[in-house]
Amino acid sequence: MCPPDYFGIEYEINPWMNVRVGSDTDRSRRQWGDLVAELEGLGATVERMEPVSGLPDLVFTANAGLVYRDIFLCSEFRYEVRRGEAEHFAAWAGAHGFEVIRMPPGYYFEGAGDALFCGETLFAGYRFRSDVRSHQWVADRLGVEVLPMELVDPRYYHLDTCFCPLAPGWAIYYPGAFDEYGRSVLRDRIPNLIEVAPEEAASFSCNAVVVGRSVVLNRGASKLADSLREAGFNAHPLEFSEFIKSGGRAKCLTLRLDGEEAAAWAHGE
Ligand code: ARG
């Protein structure tokens, strides 16, 4: 995670961002700190990256890259305003024992924002940020099965805004963010899919952090919290009002260093 010292709404690259709204520094620091405390309370170890002035979205470490075992596949950002982040993420990963891999020029790939393991399979969103070519490149480079799915609603511009793996064979998703093909892929490949209601999806409830059976998400997603409970998971609601102004919630603020498929390992599979 990266502290929100320089977080702000300084440009508009998704429908949630409005430079005239801005964000409150104290409140974002508090909300970010609450997430750290919650995750540590759940037994996670949180590594903190150094924030960098002039990079307001560096706080969204989900977009740093994709971690797969000891490989860090660095993001290639779609928008110029975020491109300066890549060297900081790559440097951090290199200094922490990862083999850092960069994609060839011309590819767009926004890391764990758009590429999420559910079990052994990598589910990959494309169109608004990552492109489909990059996902094919990832499949070849990592030798894993990748299922690219087109995202169709600009409000759900990253896969992690509308899809969240919980455990092998388990995930939550918002159907309206996918086309018919994407929905059928998800239904065919994930036996236990929890559907998120449109109003709860619109408050980014799919953007959740999973630690074992605990799911950290935004406040107010009571239907999803009920569904999670029935499925044997616990919802841990927190306030993220400052970060939704930038189009992010819990999950965007984190990158799993033990890999997105860590949920599988935690379940002993
Ligand atoms: N303002 C950031 C952007 O538009 C938000 C990134 C949210 N990250 C995520 N993984 N969904 O790029």
PDB file of C-alpha atoms and ligand atoms in Angstrom:
ATOM      1  CA  MET A   1       0.000   0.000   0.000  1.00  0.00           C
ATOM      2  CA  CYS A   2       1.073   3.622  -0.512  1.00  0.00           C
ATOM      3  CA  PRO A   3       0.009   6.398   1.900  1.00  0.00           C
ATOM      4  CA  PRO A   4      -2.247   9.079   0.352  1.00  0.00           C
ATOM      5  CA  ASP A   5       0.067  12.025   1.195  1.00  0.00           C
ATOM      6  CA  TYR A   6      -0.155  13.359  -2.383  1.00  0.00           C
ATOM      7  CA  PHE A   7      -3.535  11.855  -3.284  1.00  0.00           C
ATOM      8  CA  GLY A   8      -5.922  14.241  -5.029  1.00  0.00           C
ATOM      9  CA  ILE A   9      -8.250  14.699  -7.979  1.00  0.00           C
ATOM     10  CA  GLU A  10      -5.920  16.477 -10.371  1.00  0.00           C
ATOM     11  CA  TYR A  11      -7.208  15.137 -13.690  1.00  0.00           C
ATOM     12  CA  GLU A  12     -10.212  13.187 -14.989  1.00  0.00           C
ATOM     13  CA  ILE A  13      -9.538   9.771 -16.497  1.00  0.00           C
ATOM     14  CA  ASN A  14     -12.688   7.947 -15.391  1.00  0.00           C
ATOM     15  CA  PRO A  15     -16.335   9.011 -14.969  1.00  0.00           C
ATOM     16  CA  TRP A  16     -16.001   9.295 -11.168  1.00  0.00           C
ATOM     17  CA  MET A  17     -13.291  11.943 -11.189  1.00  0.00           C
ATOM     18  CA  ASN A  18     -14.178  15.642 -11.106  1.00  0.00           C
ATOM     19  CA  VAL A  19     -11.333  18.080 -10.516  1.00  0.00           C
ATOM     20  CA  ARG A  20     -13.784  20.651  -9.119  1.00  0.00           C
ATOM     21  CA  VAL A  21     -14.801  18.284  -6.319  1.00  0.00           C
ATOM     22  CA  GLY A  22     -11.300  17.634  -5.007  1.00  0.00           C
ATOM     23  CA  SER A  23     -10.549  15.539  -1.947  1.00  0.00           C
ATOM     24  CA  ASP A  24      -9.897  16.137   1.730  1.00  0.00           C
ATOM     25  CA  THR A  25      -6.362  15.225   2.805  1.00  0.00           C
ATOM     26  CA  ASP A  26      -7.113  14.544   6.466  1.00  0.00           C
ATOM     27  CA  ARG A  27     -10.100  12.419   5.638  1.00  0.00           C
ATOM     28  CA  SER A  28      -8.245  10.405   3.010  1.00  0.00           C
ATOM     29  CA  ARG A  29      -5.368   9.808   5.450  1.00  0.00           C
ATOM     30  CA  ARG A  30      -7.841   8.631   8.090  1.00  0.00           C
ATOM     31  CA  GLN A  31      -9.714   6.299   5.742  1.00  0.00           C
ATOM     32  CA  TRP A  32      -6.468   4.859   4.384  1.00  0.00           C
ATOM     33  CA  GLY A  33      -5.159   4.348   7.934  1.00  0.00           C
ATOM     34  CA  ASP A  34      -8.381   2.574   8.923  1.00  0.00           C
ATOM     35  CA  LEU A  35      -7.918   0.158   6.023  1.00  0.00           C
ATOM     36  CA  VAL A  36      -4.342  -0.598   7.103  1.00  0.00           C
ATOM     37  CA  ALA A  37      -5.500  -1.190  10.688  1.00  0.00           C
ATOM     38  CA  GLU A  38      -8.347  -3.446   9.532  1.00  0.00           C
ATOM     39  CA  LEU A  39      -6.069  -5.555   7.315  1.00  0.00           C
ATOM     40  CA  GLU A  40      -3.436  -5.863  10.017  1.00  0.00           C
ATOM     41  CA  GLY A  41      -6.152  -6.819  12.473  1.00  0.00           C
ATOM     42  CA  LEU A  42      -7.104  -9.626  10.080  1.00  0.00           C
ATOM     43  CA  GLY A  43      -3.554 -10.919  10.168  1.00  0.00           C
ATOM     44  CA  ALA A  44      -2.165  -9.366   6.972  1.00  0.00           C
ATOM     45  CA  THR A  45       1.289  -7.771   6.881  1.00  0.00           C
ATOM     46  CA  VAL A  46       1.160  -4.388   5.168  1.00  0.00           C
ATOM     47  CA  GLU A  47       4.230  -3.057   3.335  1.00  0.00           C
ATOM     48  CA  ARG A  48       4.190   0.715   2.872  1.00  0.00           C
ATOM     49  CA  MET A  49       5.601   2.323  -0.230  1.00  0.00           C
ATOM     50  CA  GLU A  50       7.016   5.877  -0.242  1.00  0.00           C
ATOM     51  CA  PRO A  51       4.459   8.340  -1.728  1.00  0.00           C
ATOM     52  CA  VAL A  52       5.682  10.655  -4.510  1.00  0.00           C
ATOM     53  CA  SER A  53       4.615  14.256  -5.011  1.00  0.00           C
ATOM     54  CA  GLY A  54       2.946  14.830  -8.398  1.00  0.00           C
ATOM     55  CA  LEU A  55       1.604  11.255  -8.612  1.00  0.00           C
ATOM     56  CA  PRO A  56      -1.840  11.514  -6.985  1.00  0.00           C
ATOM     57  CA  ASP A  57      -2.950   8.014  -8.047  1.00  0.00           C
ATOM     58  CA  LEU A  58       0.142   6.189  -6.739  1.00  0.00           C
ATOM     59  CA  VAL A  59      -2.068   5.348  -3.759  1.00  0.00           C
ATOM     60  CA  PHE A  60      -3.920   2.857  -6.013  1.00  0.00           C
ATOM     61  CA  THR A  61      -1.315   0.113  -5.794  1.00  0.00           C
ATOM     62  CA  ALA A  62      -3.667  -2.476  -7.327  1.00  0.00           C
ATOM     63  CA  ASN A  63      -2.561  -0.859 -10.584  1.00  0.00           C
ATOM     64  CA  ALA A  64       1.158  -1.288  -9.879  1.00  0.00           C
ATOM     65  CA  GLY A  65       1.347  -4.565 -11.717  1.00  0.00           C
ATOM     66  CA  LEU A  66       0.491  -8.225 -11.453  1.00  0.00           C
ATOM     67  CA  VAL A  67       2.258 -10.359  -8.857  1.00  0.00           C
ATOM     68  CA  TYR A  68       2.626 -14.021  -9.748  1.00  0.00           C
ATOM     69  CA  ARG A  69       4.794 -15.968  -7.311  1.00  0.00           C
ATOM     70  CA  ASP A  70       8.156 -14.116  -7.465  1.00  0.00           C
ATOM     71  CA  ILE A  71       7.352 -12.301 -10.718  1.00  0.00           C
ATOM     72  CA  PHE A  72       6.213  -8.675 -10.796  1.00  0.00           C
ATOM     73  CA  LEU A  73       4.719  -7.858 -14.173  1.00  0.00           C
ATOM     74  CA  CYS A  74       4.808  -4.071 -14.211  1.00  0.00           C
ATOM     75  CA  SER A  75       1.820  -2.063 -15.455  1.00  0.00           C
ATOM     76  CA  GLU A  76       1.881  -0.038 -18.671  1.00  0.00           C
ATOM     77  CA  PHE A  77      -0.639   2.708 -18.003  1.00  0.00           C
ATOM     78  CA  ARG A  78      -3.176   3.795 -20.594  1.00  0.00           C
ATOM     79  CA  TYR A  79      -3.060   7.500 -19.641  1.00  0.00           C
ATOM     80  CA  GLU A  80       0.042   9.659 -19.700  1.00  0.00           C
ATOM     81  CA  VAL A  81      -0.867  11.176 -16.283  1.00  0.00           C
ATOM     82  CA  ARG A  82      -0.288   7.814 -14.589  1.00  0.00           C
ATOM     83  CA  ARG A  83       2.720   6.626 -16.611  1.00  0.00           C
ATOM     84  CA  GLY A  84       5.206   8.146 -14.170  1.00  0.00           C
ATOM     85  CA  GLU A  85       4.052   5.681 -11.506  1.00  0.00           C
ATOM     86  CA  ALA A  86       5.471   2.605 -13.249  1.00  0.00           C
ATOM     87  CA  GLU A  87       9.138   3.299 -12.470  1.00  0.00           C
ATOM     88  CA  HIS A  88       8.339   3.704  -8.751  1.00  0.00           C
ATOM     89  CA  PHE A  89       6.370   0.473  -8.611  1.00  0.00           C
ATOM     90  CA  ALA A  90       9.073  -1.378 -10.573  1.00  0.00           C
ATOM     91  CA  ALA A  91      11.804  -0.018  -8.295  1.00  0.00           C
ATOM     92  CA  TRP A  92       9.885  -1.041  -5.188  1.00  0.00           C
ATOM     93  CA  ALA A  93       9.279  -4.564  -6.486  1.00  0.00           C
ATOM     94  CA  GLY A  94      12.911  -4.946  -7.610  1.00  0.00           C
ATOM     95  CA  ALA A  95      14.157  -3.847  -4.191  1.00  0.00           C
ATOM     96  CA  HIS A  96      11.857  -6.364  -2.503  1.00  0.00           C
ATOM     97  CA  GLY A  97      13.026  -9.512  -4.242  1.00  0.00           C
ATOM     98  CA  PHE A  98      10.700  -9.694  -7.239  1.00  0.00           C
ATOM     99  CA  GLU A  99      11.809 -10.386 -10.785  1.00  0.00           C
ATOM    100  CA  VAL A 100      10.485  -7.294 -12.570  1.00  0.00           C
ATOM    101  CA  ILE A 101       9.164  -7.816 -16.090  1.00  0.00           C
ATOM    102  CA  ARG A 102       8.153  -4.995 -18.454  1.00  0.00           C
ATOM    103  CA  MET A 103       5.931  -5.474 -21.484  1.00  0.00           C
ATOM    104  CA  PRO A 104       6.996  -4.415 -24.981  1.00  0.00           C
ATOM    105  CA  PRO A 105       6.079  -0.831 -25.989  1.00  0.00           C
ATOM    106  CA  GLY A 106       2.557  -0.246 -27.208  1.00  0.00           C
ATOM    107  CA  TYR A 107       0.797  -2.543 -24.765  1.00  0.00           C
ATOM    108  CA  TYR A 108      -1.592  -1.320 -22.087  1.00  0.00           C
ATOM    109  CA  PHE A 109      -1.882  -3.298 -18.898  1.00  0.00           C
ATOM    110  CA  GLU A 110      -3.069  -2.017 -15.503  1.00  0.00           C
ATOM    111  CA  GLY A 111      -2.015  -4.893 -13.290  1.00  0.00           C
ATOM    112  CA  ALA A 112      -4.251  -6.328 -10.593  1.00  0.00           C
ATOM    113  CA  GLY A 113      -6.846  -3.678 -11.458  1.00  0.00           C
ATOM    114  CA  ASP A 114      -7.608  -5.696 -14.589  1.00  0.00           C
ATOM    115  CA  ALA A 115      -6.152  -9.170 -13.976  1.00  0.00           C
ATOM    116  CA  LEU A 116      -7.413 -11.297 -11.085  1.00  0.00           C
ATOM    117  CA  PHE A 117      -6.818 -14.947 -10.342  1.00  0.00           C
ATOM    118  CA  CYS A 118      -9.723 -17.086  -9.253  1.00  0.00           C
ATOM    119  CA  GLY A 119      -8.099 -20.422  -8.521  1.00  0.00           C
ATOM    120  CA  GLU A 120      -5.521 -21.154 -11.239  1.00  0.00           C
ATOM    121  CA  THR A 121      -7.233 -19.079 -13.914  1.00  0.00           C
ATOM    122  CA  LEU A 122      -6.493 -15.440 -14.586  1.00  0.00           C
ATOM    123  CA  PHE A 123      -9.653 -13.445 -15.331  1.00  0.00           C
ATOM    124  CA  ALA A 124      -8.751 -10.356 -17.321  1.00  0.00           C
ATOM    125  CA  GLY A 125     -10.751  -7.227 -18.151  1.00  0.00           C
ATOM    126  CA  TYR A 126     -10.002  -5.074 -21.191  1.00  0.00           C
ATOM    127  CA  ARG A 127     -11.130  -2.047 -23.206  1.00  0.00           C
ATOM    128  CA  PHE A 128     -11.006   1.085 -21.031  1.00  0.00           C
ATOM    129  CA  ARG A 129      -7.499   0.519 -19.606  1.00  0.00           C
ATOM    130  CA  SER A 130      -5.775  -2.770 -20.389  1.00  0.00           C
ATOM    131  CA  ASP A 131      -5.968  -4.030 -23.959  1.00  0.00           C
ATOM    132  CA  VAL A 132      -6.737  -7.579 -24.991  1.00  0.00           C
ATOM    133  CA  ARG A 133      -3.294  -8.042 -26.593  1.00  0.00           C
ATOM    134  CA  SER A 134      -1.600  -7.469 -23.255  1.00  0.00           C
ATOM    135  CA  HIS A 135      -3.621 -10.236 -21.637  1.00  0.00           C
ATOM    136  CA  GLN A 136      -2.536 -12.651 -24.377  1.00  0.00           C
ATOM    137  CA  TRP A 137       1.050 -11.572 -23.714  1.00  0.00           C
ATOM    138  CA  VAL A 138       0.587 -12.265 -19.979  1.00  0.00           C
ATOM    139  CA  ALA A 139      -0.823 -15.730 -20.737  1.00  0.00           C
ATOM    140  CA  ASP A 140       2.253 -16.621 -22.826  1.00  0.00           C
ATOM    141  CA  ARG A 141       4.756 -15.113 -20.432  1.00  0.00           C
ATOM    142  CA  LEU A 142       3.357 -16.675 -17.250  1.00  0.00           C
ATOM    143  CA  GLY A 143       2.095 -19.872 -18.847  1.00  0.00           C
ATOM    144  CA  VAL A 144      -1.280 -19.564 -17.150  1.00  0.00           C
ATOM    145  CA  GLU A 145      -4.797 -19.767 -18.531  1.00  0.00           C
ATOM    146  CA  VAL A 146      -6.116 -16.247 -19.140  1.00  0.00           C
ATOM    147  CA  LEU A 147      -9.770 -15.503 -19.886  1.00  0.00           C
ATOM    148  CA  PRO A 148     -10.133 -12.003 -21.370  1.00  0.00           C
ATOM    149  CA  MET A 149     -13.502 -10.349 -20.860  1.00  0.00           C
ATOM    150  CA  GLU A 150     -14.624  -7.060 -22.338  1.00  0.00           C
ATOM    151  CA  LEU A 151     -15.833  -4.390 -19.922  1.00  0.00           C
ATOM    152  CA  VAL A 152     -18.812  -2.538 -21.379  1.00  0.00           C
ATOM    153  CA  ASP A 153     -19.689   0.214 -18.883  1.00  0.00           C
ATOM    154  CA  PRO A 154     -17.190   3.097 -18.466  1.00  0.00           C
ATOM    155  CA  ARG A 155     -18.072   3.409 -14.765  1.00  0.00           C
ATOM    156  CA  TYR A 156     -16.603  -0.054 -14.276  1.00  0.00           C
ATOM    157  CA  TYR A 157     -13.415   0.649 -16.169  1.00  0.00           C
ATOM    158  CA  HIS A 158     -11.209  -1.837 -14.295  1.00  0.00           C
ATOM    159  CA  LEU A 159     -12.097  -5.489 -13.701  1.00  0.00           C
ATOM    160  CA  ASP A 160     -11.667  -5.062  -9.935  1.00  0.00           C
ATOM    161  CA  THR A 161     -14.554  -2.569  -9.901  1.00  0.00           C
ATOM    162  CA  CYS A 162     -17.051  -5.262 -10.959  1.00  0.00           C
ATOM    163  CA  PHE A 163     -15.496  -8.636 -10.090  1.00  0.00           C
ATOM    164  CA  CYS A 164     -13.845  -9.973  -6.942  1.00  0.00           C
ATOM    165  CA  PRO A 165     -12.606 -13.543  -6.477  1.00  0.00           C
ATOM    166  CA  LEU A 166     -13.268 -14.853  -2.952  1.00  0.00           C
ATOM    167  CA  ALA A 167     -11.743 -18.334  -3.154  1.00  0.00           C
ATOM    168  CA  PRO A 168     -11.313 -20.965  -5.881  1.00  0.00           C
ATOM    169  CA  GLY A 169     -14.772 -21.415  -7.374  1.00  0.00           C
ATOM    170  CA  TRP A 170     -16.155 -18.395  -5.530  1.00  0.00           C
ATOM    171  CA  ALA A 171     -16.481 -14.754  -6.620  1.00  0.00           C
ATOM    172  CA  ILE A 172     -18.715 -11.714  -6.492  1.00  0.00           C
ATOM    173  CA  TYR A 173     -19.568  -9.786  -9.670  1.00  0.00           C
ATOM    174  CA  TYR A 174     -21.806  -7.154 -11.169  1.00  0.00           C
ATOM    175  CA  PRO A 175     -23.368  -8.600 -14.364  1.00  0.00           C
ATOM    176  CA  GLY A 176     -24.108  -5.180 -15.907  1.00  0.00           C
ATOM    177  CA  ALA A 177     -20.406  -4.447 -16.384  1.00  0.00           C
ATOM    178  CA  PHE A 178     -19.948  -7.373 -18.803  1.00  0.00           C
ATOM    179  CA  ASP A 179     -21.390  -8.374 -22.137  1.00  0.00           C
ATOM    180  CA  GLU A 180     -23.257 -11.646 -22.608  1.00  0.00           C
ATOM    181  CA  TYR A 181     -20.044 -13.490 -23.497  1.00  0.00           C
ATOM    182  CA  GLY A 182     -18.247 -12.248 -20.343  1.00  0.00           C
ATOM    183  CA  ARG A 183     -21.198 -13.194 -18.150  1.00  0.00           C
ATOM    184  CA  SER A 184     -21.321 -16.683 -19.631  1.00  0.00           C
ATOM    185  CA  VAL A 185     -17.561 -17.159 -19.120  1.00  0.00           C
ATOM    186  CA  LEU A 186     -17.931 -16.203 -15.472  1.00  0.00           C
ATOM    187  CA  ARG A 187     -20.974 -18.424 -14.970  1.00  0.00           C
ATOM    188  CA  ASP A 188     -19.343 -21.390 -16.702  1.00  0.00           C
ATOM    189  CA  ARG A 189     -16.034 -21.116 -14.909  1.00  0.00           C
ATOM    190  CA  ILE A 190     -16.999 -20.045 -11.391  1.00  0.00           C
ATOM    191  CA  PRO A 191     -19.615 -22.317  -9.812  1.00  0.00           C
ATOM    192  CA  ASN A 192     -20.432 -20.012  -6.889  1.00  0.00           C
ATOM    193  CA  LEU A 193     -21.002 -16.526  -8.243  1.00  0.00           C
ATOM    194  CA  ILE A 194     -22.552 -13.933  -5.977  1.00  0.00           C
ATOM    195  CA  GLU A 195     -24.402 -11.234  -7.899  1.00  0.00           C
ATOM    196  CA  VAL A 196     -24.136  -7.645  -6.670  1.00  0.00           C
ATOM    197  CA  ALA A 197     -27.213  -5.419  -7.009  1.00  0.00           C
ATOM    198  CA  PRO A 198     -26.849  -2.390  -9.356  1.00  0.00           C
ATOM    199  CA  GLU A 199     -27.057   0.205  -6.555  1.00  0.00           C
ATOM    200  CA  GLU A 200     -24.470  -1.595  -4.447  1.00  0.00           C
ATOM    201  CA  ALA A 201     -22.223  -2.140  -7.472  1.00  0.00           C
ATOM    202  CA  ALA A 202     -22.459   1.606  -8.140  1.00  0.00           C
ATOM    203  CA  SER A 203     -20.943   2.269  -4.751  1.00  0.00           C
ATOM    204  CA  PHE A 204     -18.061  -0.030  -5.767  1.00  0.00           C
ATOM    205  CA  SER A 205     -18.908  -2.903  -3.419  1.00  0.00           C
ATOM    206  CA  CYS A 206     -17.133  -5.328  -5.743  1.00  0.00           C
ATOM    207  CA  ASN A 207     -13.898  -3.474  -4.999  1.00  0.00           C
ATOM    208  CA  ALA A 208     -13.210  -5.525  -1.885  1.00  0.00           C
ATOM    209  CA  VAL A 209     -10.101  -6.924  -0.202  1.00  0.00           C
ATOM    210  CA  VAL A 210     -10.300 -10.594   0.722  1.00  0.00           C
ATOM    211  CA  VAL A 211      -8.266 -11.975   3.623  1.00  0.00           C
ATOM    212  CA  GLY A 212      -9.204 -15.606   4.170  1.00  0.00           C
ATOM    213  CA  ARG A 213     -12.952 -15.574   4.890  1.00  0.00           C
ATOM    214  CA  SER A 214     -13.014 -11.822   5.633  1.00  0.00           C
ATOM    215  CA  VAL A 215     -14.083  -9.321   2.982  1.00  0.00           C
ATOM    216  CA  VAL A 216     -13.237  -5.657   3.560  1.00  0.00           C
ATOM    217  CA  LEU A 217     -15.530  -3.356   1.588  1.00  0.00           C
ATOM    218  CA  ASN A 218     -17.401  -0.064   1.700  1.00  0.00           C
ATOM    219  CA  ARG A 219     -20.187   0.742   4.130  1.00  0.00           C
ATOM    220  CA  GLY A 220     -23.802   0.424   3.050  1.00  0.00           C
ATOM    221  CA  ALA A 221     -23.621  -2.767   0.982  1.00  0.00           C
ATOM    222  CA  SER A 222     -26.104  -4.617   3.167  1.00  0.00           C
ATOM    223  CA  LYS A 223     -27.441  -6.998   0.489  1.00  0.00           C
ATOM    224  CA  LEU A 224     -23.947  -8.086  -0.424  1.00  0.00           C
ATOM    225  CA  ALA A 225     -23.029  -8.438   3.256  1.00  0.00           C
ATOM    226  CA  ASP A 226     -26.009 -10.819   3.665  1.00  0.00           C
ATOM    227  CA  SER A 227     -25.037 -12.867   0.604  1.00  0.00           C
ATOM    228  CA  LEU A 228     -21.451 -13.107   1.853  1.00  0.00           C
ATOM    229  CA  ARG A 229     -22.617 -14.297   5.252  1.00  0.00           C
ATOM    230  CA  GLU A 230     -24.773 -17.020   3.662  1.00  0.00           C
ATOM    231  CA  ALA A 231     -21.739 -18.128   1.678  1.00  0.00           C
ATOM    232  CA  GLY A 232     -19.592 -18.353   4.792  1.00  0.00           C
ATOM    233  CA  PHE A 233     -17.700 -15.060   4.474  1.00  0.00           C
ATOM    234  CA  ASN A 234     -17.780 -12.021   6.769  1.00  0.00           C
ATOM    235  CA  ALA A 235     -18.179  -8.456   5.517  1.00  0.00           C
ATOM    236  CA  HIS A 236     -15.990  -5.814   7.188  1.00  0.00           C
ATOM    237  CA  PRO A 237     -17.409  -2.434   6.158  1.00  0.00           C
ATOM    238  CA  LEU A 238     -15.277   0.739   6.183  1.00  0.00           C
ATOM    239  CA  GLU A 239     -15.634   4.308   4.933  1.00  0.00           C
ATOM    240  CA  PHE A 240     -13.894   5.164   1.615  1.00  0.00           C
ATOM    241  CA  SER A 241     -15.725   8.357   0.612  1.00  0.00           C
ATOM    242  CA  GLU A 242     -12.529  10.193  -0.404  1.00  0.00           C
ATOM    243  CA  PHE A 243     -11.310   7.443  -2.718  1.00  0.00           C
ATOM    244  CA  ILE A 244     -14.535   6.922  -4.657  1.00  0.00           C
ATOM    245  CA  LYS A 245     -14.026  10.531  -5.840  1.00  0.00           C
ATOM    246  CA  SER A 246     -11.119   9.110  -7.805  1.00  0.00           C
ATOM    247  CA  GLY A 247     -12.946   5.943  -8.858  1.00  0.00           C
ATOM    248  CA  GLY A 248     -11.471   3.656  -6.213  1.00  0.00           C
ATOM    249  CA  ARG A 249     -12.360   1.822  -3.019  1.00  0.00           C
ATOM    250  CA  ALA A 250     -10.756  -0.800  -0.776  1.00  0.00           C
ATOM    251  CA  LYS A 251      -9.227  -3.176  -3.318  1.00  0.00           C
ATOM    252  CA  CYS A 252      -7.667  -0.453  -5.487  1.00  0.00           C
ATOM    253  CA  LEU A 253      -5.645   0.702  -2.496  1.00  0.00           C
ATOM    254  CA  THR A 254      -3.908  -2.647  -2.136  1.00  0.00           C
ATOM    255  CA  LEU A 255      -1.765  -5.063  -4.093  1.00  0.00           C
ATOM    256  CA  ARG A 256      -1.388  -8.614  -2.818  1.00  0.00           C
ATOM    257  CA  LEU A 257       2.304  -9.401  -2.725  1.00  0.00           C
ATOM    258  CA  ASP A 258       1.641 -13.084  -2.151  1.00  0.00           C
ATOM    259  CA  GLY A 259      -0.221 -13.056  -5.462  1.00  0.00           C
ATOM    260  CA  GLU A 260      -3.861 -12.605  -6.346  1.00  0.00           C
ATOM    261  CA  GLU A 261      -4.221 -16.378  -6.174  1.00  0.00           C
ATOM    262  CA  ALA A 262      -3.217 -16.244  -2.505  1.00  0.00           C
ATOM    263  CA  ALA A 263      -6.796 -16.928  -1.510  1.00  0.00           C
ATOM    264  CA  ALA A 264      -6.288 -20.382  -3.026  1.00  0.00           C
ATOM    265  CA  TRP A 265      -3.191 -21.019  -0.943  1.00  0.00           C
ATOM    266  CA  ALA A 266      -4.901 -19.772   2.201  1.00  0.00           C
ATOM    267  CA  HIS A 267      -7.572 -22.392   1.616  1.00  0.00           C
ATOM    268  CA  GLY A 268      -4.919 -25.080   1.317  1.00  0.00           C
ATOM    269  CA  GLU A 269      -5.552 -25.863  -2.354  1.00  0.00           C
TER     270      GLU A 269
HETATM  271  N1  ARG B   1      -8.034   7.450 -10.395  1.00  0.00           N
HETATM  272  C1  ARG B   1      -7.540   6.147 -10.658  1.00  0.00           C
HETATM  273  C2  ARG B   1      -7.610   5.854 -12.142  1.00  0.00           C
HETATM  274  O1  ARG B   1      -8.562   6.232 -12.766  1.00  0.00           O
HETATM  275  C3  ARG B   1      -8.301   5.133  -9.873  1.00  0.00           C
HETATM  276  C4  ARG B   1      -7.721   3.743  -9.993  1.00  0.00           C
HETATM  277  C5  ARG B   1      -8.535   2.713  -9.304  1.00  0.00           C
HETATM  278  N2  ARG B   1      -7.883   1.479  -9.336  1.00  0.00           N
HETATM  279  C6  ARG B   1      -8.445   0.265  -9.518  1.00  0.00           C
HETATM  280  N3  ARG B   1      -7.711  -0.770  -9.419  1.00  0.00           N
HETATM  281  N4  ARG B   1      -9.707   0.148  -9.870  1.00  0.00           N
HETATM  282  O2  ARG B   1      -6.715   5.271 -12.739  1.00  0.00           O
END
